[in-house]
Coordinates of C-alpha atoms in Angstrom, one line a residue:
M1203 CA 121.2 104.0 -34.1
A1204 CA 123.9 101.3 -34.4
I1205 CA 124.0 98.3 -36.6
L1206 CA 125.8 95.2 -35.3
V1207 CA 127.9 93.2 -37.8
L1208 CA 128.9 89.9 -36.3
G1209 CA 130.3 86.5 -37.1
P1210 CA 133.5 84.5 -36.3
T1211 CA 137.0 85.7 -37.1
S1212 CA 137.7 86.0 -40.7
V1213 CA 134.2 85.8 -41.8
G1214 CA 134.4 89.2 -43.6
K1215 CA 133.0 91.6 -41.1
S1216 CA 135.6 94.4 -42.0
S1217 CA 135.2 93.5 -45.7
Y1218 CA 131.4 93.9 -45.5
I1219 CA 131.6 97.2 -43.6
A1220 CA 134.2 98.5 -46.1
M1221 CA 131.8 98.0 -48.9
L1222 CA 129.3 100.3 -47.3
R1223 CA 129.4 103.9 -48.2
Q1224 CA 127.9 107.0 -46.7
D1225 CA 128.1 110.2 -48.9
G1226 CA 131.0 108.5 -50.7
K1227 CA 133.1 108.0 -47.5
T1228 CA 134.2 104.7 -46.1
V1229 CA 132.3 103.7 -42.9
T1230 CA 134.6 103.3 -39.9
P1231 CA 133.4 100.5 -37.5
S1232 CA 133.6 100.4 -33.7
F1233 CA 135.5 97.3 -32.5
G1234 CA 135.4 95.7 -29.1
V1235 CA 138.5 97.8 -27.9
D1236 CA 136.6 101.0 -28.8
I1237 CA 133.6 99.9 -27.0
A1238 CA 135.6 99.0 -23.9
A1239 CA 137.2 102.4 -23.9
S1240 CA 134.3 104.7 -25.0
G1241 CA 131.2 102.7 -24.8
V1242 CA 128.7 101.8 -27.6
P1243 CA 128.3 104.4 -30.2
D1244 CA 125.0 106.1 -30.8
D1245 CA 125.1 105.2 -34.5
G1246 CA 127.5 103.5 -37.1
Y1247 CA 128.5 100.0 -37.4
I1248 CA 129.7 97.7 -34.6
H1249 CA 132.3 94.9 -35.4
Y1250 CA 131.9 91.9 -33.2
N1251 CA 133.7 88.5 -33.4
I1252 CA 131.3 85.7 -31.9
L1253 CA 134.4 83.8 -30.8
H1254 CA 135.7 86.8 -28.8
R1255 CA 134.7 85.0 -25.6
Y1256 CA 137.7 82.8 -26.1
L1257 CA 139.8 85.8 -25.3
S1258 CA 138.0 86.5 -22.1
C1259 CA 138.0 84.7 -18.7
N1260 CA 134.9 86.3 -17.4
G1261 CA 132.4 83.8 -18.6
P1262 CA 131.9 80.3 -19.7
V1263 CA 132.8 79.1 -23.1
I1264 CA 129.5 78.6 -24.8
G1265 CA 129.3 75.2 -26.6
D1266 CA 131.9 73.3 -24.7
G1267 CA 129.4 71.6 -22.4
Y1268 CA 125.7 70.9 -22.5
V1269 CA 123.8 71.3 -25.8
T1270 CA 121.4 74.0 -24.5
T1271 CA 122.4 77.2 -22.8
P1272 CA 120.2 80.1 -22.2
P1273 CA 120.8 82.7 -24.9
D1274 CA 121.4 85.4 -22.3
A1275 CA 124.4 83.4 -21.2
L1276 CA 126.1 85.0 -24.1
L1277 CA 126.0 88.2 -22.3
Q1278 CA 128.4 87.1 -19.7
E1279 CA 131.0 88.2 -22.2
S1280 CA 131.4 91.8 -21.2
I1281 CA 131.6 93.5 -24.6
L1282 CA 128.6 91.8 -25.9
H1283 CA 126.8 92.6 -22.7
E1284 CA 127.5 96.3 -23.2
I1285 CA 126.5 96.2 -26.9
I1286 CA 123.1 94.6 -26.2
S1287 CA 122.2 96.3 -22.9
S1288 CA 122.9 99.8 -24.4
G1289 CA 119.6 99.5 -26.3
R1290 CA 121.3 101.2 -29.3
V1291 CA 121.4 98.4 -31.7
T1292 CA 118.6 98.5 -34.2
E1293 CA 119.6 95.7 -36.5
A1294 CA 122.1 92.8 -36.6
I1295 CA 123.8 91.6 -39.7
V1296 CA 125.0 88.0 -39.2
L1297 CA 127.7 86.7 -41.5
V1298 CA 128.2 83.0 -42.1
A1299 CA 130.8 81.1 -44.2
P1300 CA 131.9 77.5 -44.4
V1301 CA 134.0 76.3 -41.6
N1302 CA 136.7 74.9 -44.0
E1303 CA 136.9 78.3 -45.8
L1304 CA 137.1 80.2 -42.6
A1305 CA 140.1 78.0 -41.6
A1306 CA 141.7 78.6 -44.9
R1307 CA 141.2 82.5 -44.5
I1308 CA 142.6 82.3 -41.0
Q1309 CA 145.7 80.5 -42.1
A1310 CA 146.4 82.9 -44.8
R1311 CA 145.8 86.1 -42.7
Q1312 CA 148.7 88.1 -41.6
V1313 CA 147.3 91.2 -39.8
V1314 CA 144.4 91.8 -37.5
E1315 CA 143.1 94.8 -39.6
E1316 CA 144.4 96.3 -42.9
G1317 CA 146.7 99.2 -42.0
D1318 CA 147.1 98.6 -38.3
G1319 CA 150.2 96.4 -38.6
K1320 CA 149.2 94.1 -35.6
R1321 CA 150.1 90.4 -36.3
Y1322 CA 147.2 88.2 -36.5
D1323 CA 147.6 85.1 -34.3
A1324 CA 146.4 82.4 -36.9
A1325 CA 147.5 79.5 -34.8
F1326 CA 145.4 80.6 -31.9
W1327 CA 142.2 81.1 -34.0
L1328 CA 142.6 77.8 -35.7
D1329 CA 142.7 76.2 -32.4
V1330 CA 139.5 78.0 -31.3
L1331 CA 137.7 77.1 -34.5
A1332 CA 138.6 73.6 -33.9
V1333 CA 137.0 73.4 -30.4
A1334 CA 134.2 75.9 -30.7
D1335 CA 130.6 74.6 -31.0
I1336 CA 130.0 77.2 -33.8
F1337 CA 126.6 75.6 -34.7
R1338 CA 125.3 76.1 -31.3
L1339 CA 126.8 79.7 -31.2
Y1340 CA 124.9 80.8 -34.1
E1341 CA 121.6 79.3 -32.8
L1342 CA 122.1 81.1 -29.5
F1343 CA 122.7 84.4 -31.1
F1344 CA 119.5 84.0 -33.2
A1345 CA 117.6 83.1 -30.0
L1346 CA 119.1 86.2 -28.3
F1347 CA 118.0 88.5 -31.0
E1348 CA 114.6 87.1 -31.2
T1349 CA 114.1 87.4 -27.3
R1350 CA 115.5 91.0 -27.3
K1351 CA 113.5 91.7 -30.4
I1352 CA 116.5 92.9 -32.4
P1353 CA 115.9 92.4 -36.2
Y1354 CA 118.5 90.6 -38.0
R1355 CA 119.6 89.6 -41.5
V1356 CA 121.8 86.7 -42.5
L1357 CA 124.4 86.9 -45.2
F1358 CA 126.4 84.2 -46.8
S1359 CA 130.1 85.4 -47.0
T1360 CA 131.9 83.7 -50.0
S1361 CA 135.3 84.4 -51.6
A1362 CA 135.0 81.1 -53.8
D1363 CA 135.6 83.1 -57.0
G1364 CA 138.4 85.2 -55.6
Q1365 CA 136.3 88.2 -54.7
H1366 CA 134.4 88.7 -51.5
A1367 CA 130.5 88.5 -51.9
F1368 CA 127.7 88.6 -49.3
L1369 CA 124.7 86.9 -50.4
P1370 CA 121.3 87.0 -48.7
T1371 CA 120.3 83.7 -47.1
D1372 CA 118.1 82.6 -44.2
R1373 CA 118.9 81.6 -40.5
V1374 CA 117.3 78.1 -41.1
F1375 CA 120.2 77.4 -43.7
V1376 CA 123.3 78.6 -41.5
H1377 CA 124.2 75.0 -40.7
K1378 CA 124.2 74.2 -44.4
H1379 CA 126.5 77.1 -45.0
L1380 CA 128.8 76.1 -42.2
K1381 CA 129.2 72.6 -43.8
G1382 CA 129.9 74.2 -47.2
Q1383 CA 126.5 73.2 -48.7
P1384 CA 125.0 76.5 -49.5
C1385 CA 121.4 76.4 -50.9
A1386 CA 119.0 78.9 -52.3
V1387 CA 116.2 80.3 -50.1
P1388 CA 112.8 79.2 -51.5
L1389 CA 110.1 81.8 -52.4
R1390 CA 107.8 82.8 -49.5
E1391 CA 104.9 81.4 -51.5
S1392 CA 106.5 78.0 -51.5
V1393 CA 107.2 78.1 -47.9
Q1394 CA 103.7 79.2 -46.9
A1395 CA 102.3 76.4 -49.0
V1396 CA 104.2 73.8 -46.8
A1397 CA 103.2 75.6 -43.6
D1398 CA 99.5 75.6 -44.7
S1399 CA 99.6 71.8 -45.5
P1400 CA 97.4 69.7 -43.1
F1401 CA 100.3 67.2 -42.8
V1402 CA 102.6 69.5 -40.8
E1403 CA 100.3 70.5 -37.9
Y1404 CA 101.9 68.1 -35.4
Q1405 CA 105.0 70.0 -34.5
T1406 CA 106.4 73.6 -34.8
V1407 CA 109.4 73.8 -37.1
E1408 CA 111.1 77.1 -38.2
L1409 CA 110.9 77.5 -41.9
P1410 CA 112.5 80.3 -44.1
H1411 CA 111.1 83.8 -44.0
A1412 CA 110.3 83.5 -40.3
V1413 CA 107.4 81.2 -41.2
T1414 CA 106.6 78.2 -38.8
T1415 CA 104.5 75.2 -39.1
P1416 CA 101.5 75.3 -36.7
S1417 CA 101.3 72.8 -33.8
K1418 CA 98.3 71.5 -32.0
Y1419 CA 100.5 69.8 -29.4
G1420 CA 102.7 72.4 -27.5
H1421 CA 104.4 69.8 -25.4
L1422 CA 106.0 68.3 -28.6
D1423 CA 107.9 71.6 -29.2
D1424 CA 109.9 71.4 -26.0
R1425 CA 113.0 70.4 -28.0
D1426 CA 115.4 72.4 -25.7
N1427 CA 114.2 70.4 -22.7
F1428 CA 114.9 67.2 -24.6
L1429 CA 118.3 68.3 -26.0
S1430 CA 119.4 69.7 -22.7
L1431 CA 119.6 66.1 -21.5
L1432 CA 122.5 65.3 -23.7
P1433 CA 125.9 65.1 -22.1
D1434 CA 127.8 67.1 -24.8
A1435 CA 127.4 69.0 -28.0
L1436 CA 125.6 67.5 -31.0
A1437 CA 128.0 68.6 -33.6
G1438 CA 129.3 65.6 -35.4
K1439 CA 127.0 63.2 -33.5
S1440 CA 124.4 60.7 -35.0
V1441 CA 120.7 60.8 -34.0
L1442 CA 117.9 58.4 -34.3
D1443 CA 114.4 59.7 -33.6
I1444 CA 111.8 56.9 -33.2
G1445 CA 108.3 58.3 -33.7
C1446 CA 109.7 61.5 -35.3
A1447 CA 106.4 63.0 -36.5
I1448 CA 107.4 65.7 -39.0
G1449 CA 111.0 65.6 -38.0
G1450 CA 111.2 68.7 -35.7
L1451 CA 113.7 67.1 -33.4
L1452 CA 115.9 65.9 -36.1
I1453 CA 115.9 69.2 -37.8
A1454 CA 116.9 71.0 -34.5
A1455 CA 119.7 68.5 -34.1
E1456 CA 120.8 69.1 -37.8
R1457 CA 121.0 72.9 -37.1
L1458 CA 123.2 72.1 -34.1
G1459 CA 125.7 70.3 -36.3
A1460 CA 124.6 66.7 -36.0
K1461 CA 125.3 64.2 -38.7
P1462 CA 122.3 63.4 -41.1
G1463 CA 119.8 61.8 -38.7
V1464 CA 117.3 59.0 -39.1
G1465 CA 113.6 59.3 -38.2
V1466 CA 111.1 56.6 -38.0
E1467 CA 107.3 57.4 -38.3
L1468 CA 104.5 54.9 -38.8
N1469 CA 101.7 57.5 -39.2
S1470 CA 101.3 58.3 -42.9
K1471 CA 100.1 61.9 -42.3
R1472 CA 103.1 62.8 -40.1
Y1473 CA 105.6 60.9 -42.4
N1474 CA 104.3 62.9 -45.4
G1475 CA 104.8 66.0 -43.3
A1476 CA 108.2 65.1 -42.6
M1477 CA 109.0 64.6 -46.3
L1478 CA 107.4 68.0 -47.2
V1479 CA 109.4 69.9 -44.6
G1480 CA 112.5 68.0 -45.3
R1481 CA 112.5 68.8 -49.0
L1482 CA 111.8 72.5 -48.3
L1483 CA 114.7 72.7 -45.9
H1484 CA 117.2 70.6 -48.0
T1485 CA 117.6 68.3 -45.0
E1486 CA 119.9 65.4 -45.1
N1487 CA 118.0 63.5 -42.6
T1488 CA 116.3 60.2 -43.7
Y1489 CA 112.8 59.3 -42.9
H1490 CA 111.3 55.9 -42.9
K1491 CA 107.5 55.1 -42.9
A1492 CA 107.8 51.9 -41.0
D1493 CA 107.3 49.9 -37.9
F1494 CA 110.4 50.3 -35.8
L1495 CA 110.5 46.7 -34.8
E1496 CA 110.4 45.6 -38.5
L1497 CA 112.8 48.2 -39.8
P1498 CA 116.4 46.9 -40.4
L1499 CA 118.9 49.4 -38.9
R1500 CA 122.4 48.2 -38.8
D1501 CA 124.5 51.1 -37.5
A1502 CA 124.2 52.3 -33.9
F1503 CA 123.6 56.1 -33.1
D1504 CA 125.1 58.3 -30.7
Y1505 CA 121.7 59.4 -29.4
V1506 CA 118.5 57.6 -29.7
F1507 CA 115.2 59.4 -28.9
C1508 CA 111.9 57.8 -28.1
L1509 CA 109.5 60.4 -27.0
N1510 CA 105.9 59.6 -26.1
V1511 CA 105.9 56.4 -28.2
I1512 CA 106.4 53.5 -26.0
H1513 CA 102.9 53.6 -24.5
H1514 CA 101.6 52.8 -28.0
I1515 CA 103.6 49.5 -28.3
E1516 CA 102.4 46.1 -27.5
E1517 CA 105.8 44.5 -27.7
Y1518 CA 107.4 47.1 -25.5
F1519 CA 110.3 44.8 -24.2
A1520 CA 111.4 43.9 -27.8
F1521 CA 111.1 47.6 -28.7
L1522 CA 113.3 48.9 -25.7
R1523 CA 115.8 46.1 -26.4
K1524 CA 116.2 47.1 -30.0
A1525 CA 116.4 50.8 -29.2
S1526 CA 119.0 50.1 -26.5
A1527 CA 121.1 48.0 -28.9
L1528 CA 121.1 51.0 -31.4
T1529 CA 122.3 53.4 -28.7
K1530 CA 126.0 54.2 -28.4
R1531 CA 125.9 57.1 -26.0
A1532 CA 122.4 57.9 -24.6
F1533 CA 118.9 56.7 -24.9
I1534 CA 116.4 59.5 -24.3
L1535 CA 112.9 58.2 -23.3
E1536 CA 109.6 59.9 -22.4
Y1537 CA 106.8 57.7 -21.1
P1538 CA 103.7 57.7 -19.1
T1539 CA 103.6 56.7 -15.4
L1540 CA 100.6 55.4 -13.4
A1541 CA 99.9 59.1 -12.8
D1542 CA 99.2 59.7 -16.5
Q1543 CA 95.9 61.3 -17.4
R1544 CA 95.0 58.7 -20.1
Y1545 CA 95.7 55.9 -17.7
A1546 CA 93.6 57.7 -15.1
A1547 CA 90.7 57.8 -17.5
C1548 CA 90.3 54.1 -17.4
H1549 CA 91.5 53.3 -13.9
T1550 CA 90.3 54.8 -10.6
L1551 CA 93.4 55.4 -8.4
S1552 CA 93.7 58.0 -5.7
P1553 CA 96.8 60.2 -5.8
E1554 CA 97.9 58.8 -2.6
L1555 CA 97.7 55.2 -4.0
V1556 CA 99.5 56.3 -7.1
G1557 CA 102.3 57.7 -5.0
L1558 CA 102.7 54.4 -3.2
L1559 CA 102.5 52.3 -6.4
E1560 CA 105.1 54.5 -8.0
Q1561 CA 107.7 53.3 -5.4
Q1562 CA 107.4 49.7 -6.9
P1563 CA 108.5 48.3 -10.3
L1564 CA 105.1 48.1 -11.7
I1565 CA 103.7 48.1 -15.3
G1566 CA 100.0 49.3 -15.7
V1567 CA 97.8 47.7 -18.3
S1568 CA 96.0 50.6 -20.1
S1569 CA 93.2 50.5 -22.7
A1570 CA 92.8 50.9 -26.4
T1571 CA 89.9 53.2 -25.7
V1572 CA 92.5 55.9 -24.7
D1573 CA 95.1 54.9 -27.4
Q1574 CA 97.5 53.4 -24.8
T1575 CA 98.9 50.0 -24.2
Y1576 CA 101.0 50.1 -21.0
T1577 CA 102.3 52.5 -18.5
F1578 CA 105.5 52.2 -16.4
T1579 CA 106.7 53.4 -12.9
E1580 CA 110.3 54.7 -13.0
K1581 CA 111.3 51.7 -11.1
A1582 CA 109.9 49.3 -13.7
M1583 CA 111.6 51.2 -16.5
D1584 CA 114.8 51.2 -14.5
A1585 CA 114.6 47.6 -13.9
I1586 CA 113.9 46.9 -17.7
L1587 CA 116.8 48.9 -19.0
F1588 CA 119.5 48.5 -16.2
E1589 CA 118.8 44.9 -15.2
K1590 CA 116.8 43.0 -18.0
I1591 CA 118.4 44.6 -20.9
G1592 CA 121.6 46.1 -19.4
G1593 CA 124.5 48.1 -20.9
F1594 CA 123.6 51.5 -19.3
R1595 CA 125.7 53.0 -16.6
G1596 CA 123.5 55.8 -15.3
K1597 CA 120.4 58.0 -15.6
E1598 CA 119.2 61.5 -15.4
T1599 CA 115.6 62.3 -15.1
R1600 CA 113.6 65.6 -15.2
P1601 CA 109.9 66.3 -15.2
S1602 CA 108.0 66.0 -18.5
S1603 CA 105.9 68.9 -19.8
I1604 CA 103.1 66.4 -19.8
E1605 CA 101.5 65.6 -16.5
G1606 CA 102.1 62.1 -15.3
R1607 CA 104.9 61.4 -17.7
V1608 CA 108.7 61.1 -17.2
L1609 CA 111.6 62.3 -19.4
S1610 CA 114.8 60.3 -18.8
V1611 CA 118.2 59.8 -20.3
Y1612 CA 119.9 56.5 -19.9
Y1613 CA 123.7 56.8 -20.5
K1614 CA 126.1 54.1 -21.7

């Protein structure tokens, strides 16, 4: 069966394959042109450039639009579709190198492959590298392999000492390698100790060695739904997460190339979980155990998340005003409406009446017995953010995974 070796141009795919020997003979890989002409081989090594789609016009350029794209969208590129759909790939070898090192290799490269004499178009590939959302591409490929149940290994490709080396690493550190911040993979025992901690049970976070933290709250792991509301890629953007729990969303954003984020968490147990997970993953995110209203934050953020927090806040208007002031591009807010199940536990309202009330700008007074302060109709929240606070130009809303709640993004 075939082994797929993939990564961006000049990451070292050919060099890696050339290092492999079978009975003392050099392994000859199959390239895209070979697959287009003769199909996917029954065995051997397949050489695939994850930026190949930029040479193609038969599919969207992944990463140039919204943050989230279904992994199968990668298969709109015909060569990759043929490779994956053949069912012949038994393992994938994913190579990663720092983006700045890739740029240097591209600039110095003369030919497409050693011995073929074909000129390498360095200018074209430098342009591609500059616009590609390479962080998101890697995450999509990992998701594709996981959904298709294709085992994969990740190798850090480095030529820092003048010689090519391929060092084992982990998928959770790919973003670090892309940024030129390589880090060692911790021992499985250390990873499992974090996963077993009672502090980390609030969110599911991917850890090294395919270990994940457990989660008692499945709705809090719907990060793709949250991130899909963003108008563009996260690479290079700043993120604030108010009520960050153990940092799951910030870690997901970091892996998509976001700048070091800031998380605010008042709950001691969840804050301790964020610190545990953050240390293990060498995150650059900063976590504050603090009341958001009392925390001095001077710099604004491209994206501010406030997910399932506002209904715990007494001073909701001051809270929303501060969050809005810290938002440069979009404020992502998840909150309970009058149809929320906790609110229903302390108020008897028929579904018909709730439907009528939701058409008005109303705020519902809830109860401490259900750990809730207020609920809001959409019209009420819109009136607060568009009219009372101001500064927003538009809104997009989609259903929350929690019954009776709304997930909205307010754009500036």
